[in-house]
Amino acid sequence: MHRSVALLFLVFAACSGGGGDDAGPITAPPTPTIAVSLAPSAGTAARGATTTTTVSLTRGGGYAGAVTLAADALPAGVQVSFAPATLSGTTTSATATISVGSTAAAGNATVNISASGSGVSTASAAFALTVPTPTIDVSAASSALTVTQGTSGNVGIAVSRTNGFAEAIALSATGVPAGVTATFAPASVAAGSSASTMALAVSATAAPGSYPITVTASGTGVSNATATVTLTVAAAATPAFGLSAAPAALSLVAGQSATSTITAARTGGFAGEVALAISGAPAGMTATVSPATLGASVTTASVSVTTTGAVAPGSYMLTVNGTGTGVQAQSTTIGVTVAAAPAIGLALASGSLSTAAGTPVSTGVTLTRLGGFAGDVALAVQGLPSGVTAAFAPATLTGATLASTLTLTVGGAVPAGSYPLSVSASGTGVSAATASLSLTVSAAQGYSLTATAVNLTQGGTATSTVTINRTGGFAGSVALAVTGLPNGVTATVNPASTTGTSATITFNATGSASTGAFTATLTGTATGLANVTTSIGGSVAGAPSGGSINWTFCDVARFPVWFAVQSGTGGTWTTVTPSGTTTRVYSFNISGGVGGVAFAIPRTGGGTDVTVQYLTANEIGAEAVGECVENRRKKTLTGSVTNLPAAATADINIGGGSASVTGPATTYSINEVDEGPTDVIALRSTTNPLTFSTTPDRGILRRNVNYPAGSSVPVLDFTGTESFAVASANYTITNAGSDQVLVVSSFLTANGFAGAFTFIDITSLGSTQRVYGVPLANTVSGDLHQVLAFASSGNSQQASSVRFVAQYNRELAARSLALGPAMTAPTVTSLSASPYPRFSASGSWQSEYGDGLAIGYTQQSSTSNSWTITASRAYTGNGATWTLALPDFSGVTGFSTAWGLANTSTNVSSTVYGGILGFAGDGAGAIGFSEGGSFRAASRTGTISP
């Protein structure tokens, strides 16, 4: 080995010497070295954190090899990384990152950093590492909190972590007083979170005062931290509220509106509803509050004040009252000042003017200006009837002019009557003012005639009462004459010429006078006036005696298909053959003082009505005369009405025929109108849909008309001159007991029965009921109101017992009617079922009903036959009992057993009547009552089978 070294030296020497002989001494190479230093050489890192230092490398002795960095003597939980971990080439520095783990112990430690390379000695440097101790802290968002008894309060709690502490922190509270509960949400603040809320619930029993409450934060491995919150417990306040108005004062002109806002301020924890009400508004002012109840979350309401022109100018105080549950009521006020609105008023010197046709009439007109209105005002009249004109002087009121004169010029052809007018004043910007004016026009000088109908028998007399209705102050003499009489009939007028208002016509019929209905003409003649005529209806019948009787049927619909008579109470029934074409006249004799009449009349639609009457000979004669009076030949008319409001009803009755029309319709057709002179009665009424009560308000009575068959009735105007306000009166019915009472009234004209009309008011069924009729001023001599009271008992489908009482008076006035007792039920038995079912009814005469009786037999089908048997008390010989048997006519010539009753259940109605006063007829039910007349009746109903 040493030999090799020597050779090596020789080589170096040769190479460096260059071939000269002056080679010098040889020097050895330097020793390679490395050294490291740290900057900084000390640092601090909490758990979970890092710190860095720069490692600088110094190479010596020409050392150029790679150097590796490393750390040793590391504390537990501490790690070191280098970037780069190896220094080579010209790299002389690296960064050492020292990471402190979560388990590293707090305190001071030395980290040794070394550098090593091939062929050099290892170099090292020390890094002084400090790991600080972990801590936590806690704080409150507010150091003081005030909570009222019975409520709760919250305060925010914040926690913080330092020096690497990252675990959950638990919260707790100490020093909490009695009656107070402290809770945290959350009670444990998780890692990564820092906030919680402490809720302090203060009961109603907690003592008021201040209490320091300590909030403690604790965690694993760290010292506890605390914060203090001072709780002040306040005594609970009294619940209450207050009201205020904004604005509290309103100013407006009459007719305008304004609003104010009501605010409710709740205090003391009150959160309930507040009910509002407003008062103090005068007439013409309306004050409303909306909403009327303030909910728990509602604090305001609106008051709306609305006025009309009728409110008096002035200052008013409205009071708004508020109430709530558990709190004292409160109120506030709103002052309202109302100024007068511009307006006008109108007054008449006289609201009612009267004049005769052809004569003008005047009245003064006065204007009132209000609210500063100064504009022009135009005057006008509304509702003027044809033939009347109006003029104002002046027609326009300007400036300070406040008066005018109204002149009404009334033409000579204006019909007499009362006319409602309206005078109006109108100006720009104000509402029109009106005043009512009633104009009464009396007729120009003249007169009209009416005469009552007459019914004659051959060889007899009858009288008609003539009424002369004078108008316009006419007082002259009127000459009266009768024409158009049938053969054998004469008429004498007494007086023949009169300056009065009535006369009497005596009609005489010879024994051979022509029978049947007739129409005579009464003519009045007066100097300077046109002749006036009216019709007189009449009839002539055969002599009502036991001798020759002529029973005449005038109504085609009542022409019998069979007619038979019986003399005495047990005589043979004999068929009578009629004569005549336009009428049916049955001539026969009755011997023995009493007898019977039977006839069969076919019914339209099917079935036959059989009538049997048992009467005295004179009663039969009177019935024979009355047939054509009560049942004239019929005709059909049409017509129309005017001034009929929607839903109002017009009921029209002409000569026994009736029709109705409901607005807005106006036309009607009326059937079954009696031929010959008759009267028109029309009534306008409204019906209450809740009570089914019909109340009339206007009526029309048109007398002595004889419209041709198929013609049109002149228009019925319910506000025209011939219309009138209906009369009414209360009737009290006694002796009704527990029966249901209904009272109706009919109006019977002096012209016979043709003009009857029924008024009904069923607003109640008590003992006192209101009935309606014609005012006394619109009646003439011979007119009568028939007031009929019914008292019924039984089931709701059919009354088993009915009692009647009727009274006849011209004037409709408050009266009392007494009902009689119930009818004693008759005994009804079956006599035979062949050739048709026959029955017998018997009973005893009752003292209250001793004048006559009737038994009716009907069956359910509309095509079934019916039988009616009547008898007068005189026929029965005035005995104590009565028996009426349904006759067997099967052996009588011309009678068809098909007219008999069917073999099925039969309804039986029995009626007795008596107490007849003021009757001018035969006592068997014909119409002929006079003033104060009355009668009573009672009936029973039941069923029987053959």
Coordinates of C-alpha atoms in Angstrom, one line a residue, residues 245-254 256-262 278-279 281-282 285-289 301-307 311-320 333-339:
A245 CA -108.7 59.1 18.1
A246 CA -106.9 60.8 15.2
P247 CA -108.1 63.2 14.2
A248 CA -110.1 63.8 17.3
A249 CA -112.2 66.6 15.6
L250 CA -114.0 66.4 12.2
S251 CA -115.6 69.2 10.2
L252 CA -118.0 68.5 7.3
V253 CA -120.9 69.9 5.5
A254 CA -124.3 68.2 5.9
Q256 CA -120.8 64.7 3.4
S257 CA -118.7 61.9 5.2
A258 CA -115.5 61.8 7.1
T259 CA -113.3 59.3 8.9
S260 CA -111.1 59.1 12.0
T261 CA -108.8 56.3 13.2
I262 CA -109.2 54.8 16.7
I278 CA -119.9 54.4 19.1
S279 CA -122.7 56.6 20.4
A281 CA -124.8 60.5 16.7
P282 CA -127.8 62.9 16.2
M285 CA -125.9 61.3 11.2
T286 CA -124.6 57.7 11.1
A287 CA -121.4 56.7 12.8
T288 CA -120.0 53.2 12.4
V289 CA -116.7 51.6 13.6
A301 CA -110.1 50.7 13.7
S302 CA -111.8 53.2 11.4
V303 CA -114.7 55.4 12.4
S304 CA -116.9 56.5 9.4
V305 CA -119.2 59.4 10.0
T306 CA -121.9 59.9 7.3
T307 CA -124.4 62.7 7.3
V311 CA -128.8 66.7 10.1
A312 CA -129.0 70.0 11.9
P313 CA -125.9 72.2 11.7
G314 CA -123.9 72.3 14.9
S315 CA -121.3 70.6 17.0
Y316 CA -121.7 67.0 18.2
M317 CA -119.6 64.8 20.4
L318 CA -119.3 61.1 19.5
T319 CA -118.1 58.7 22.2
V320 CA -116.2 55.6 21.3
T333 CA -114.3 61.2 21.9
I334 CA -114.5 62.6 18.4
G335 CA -115.9 66.1 18.0
V336 CA -117.9 66.6 14.8
T337 CA -118.9 70.0 13.5
V338 CA -121.6 70.0 10.8
A339 CA -122.1 73.0 8.6

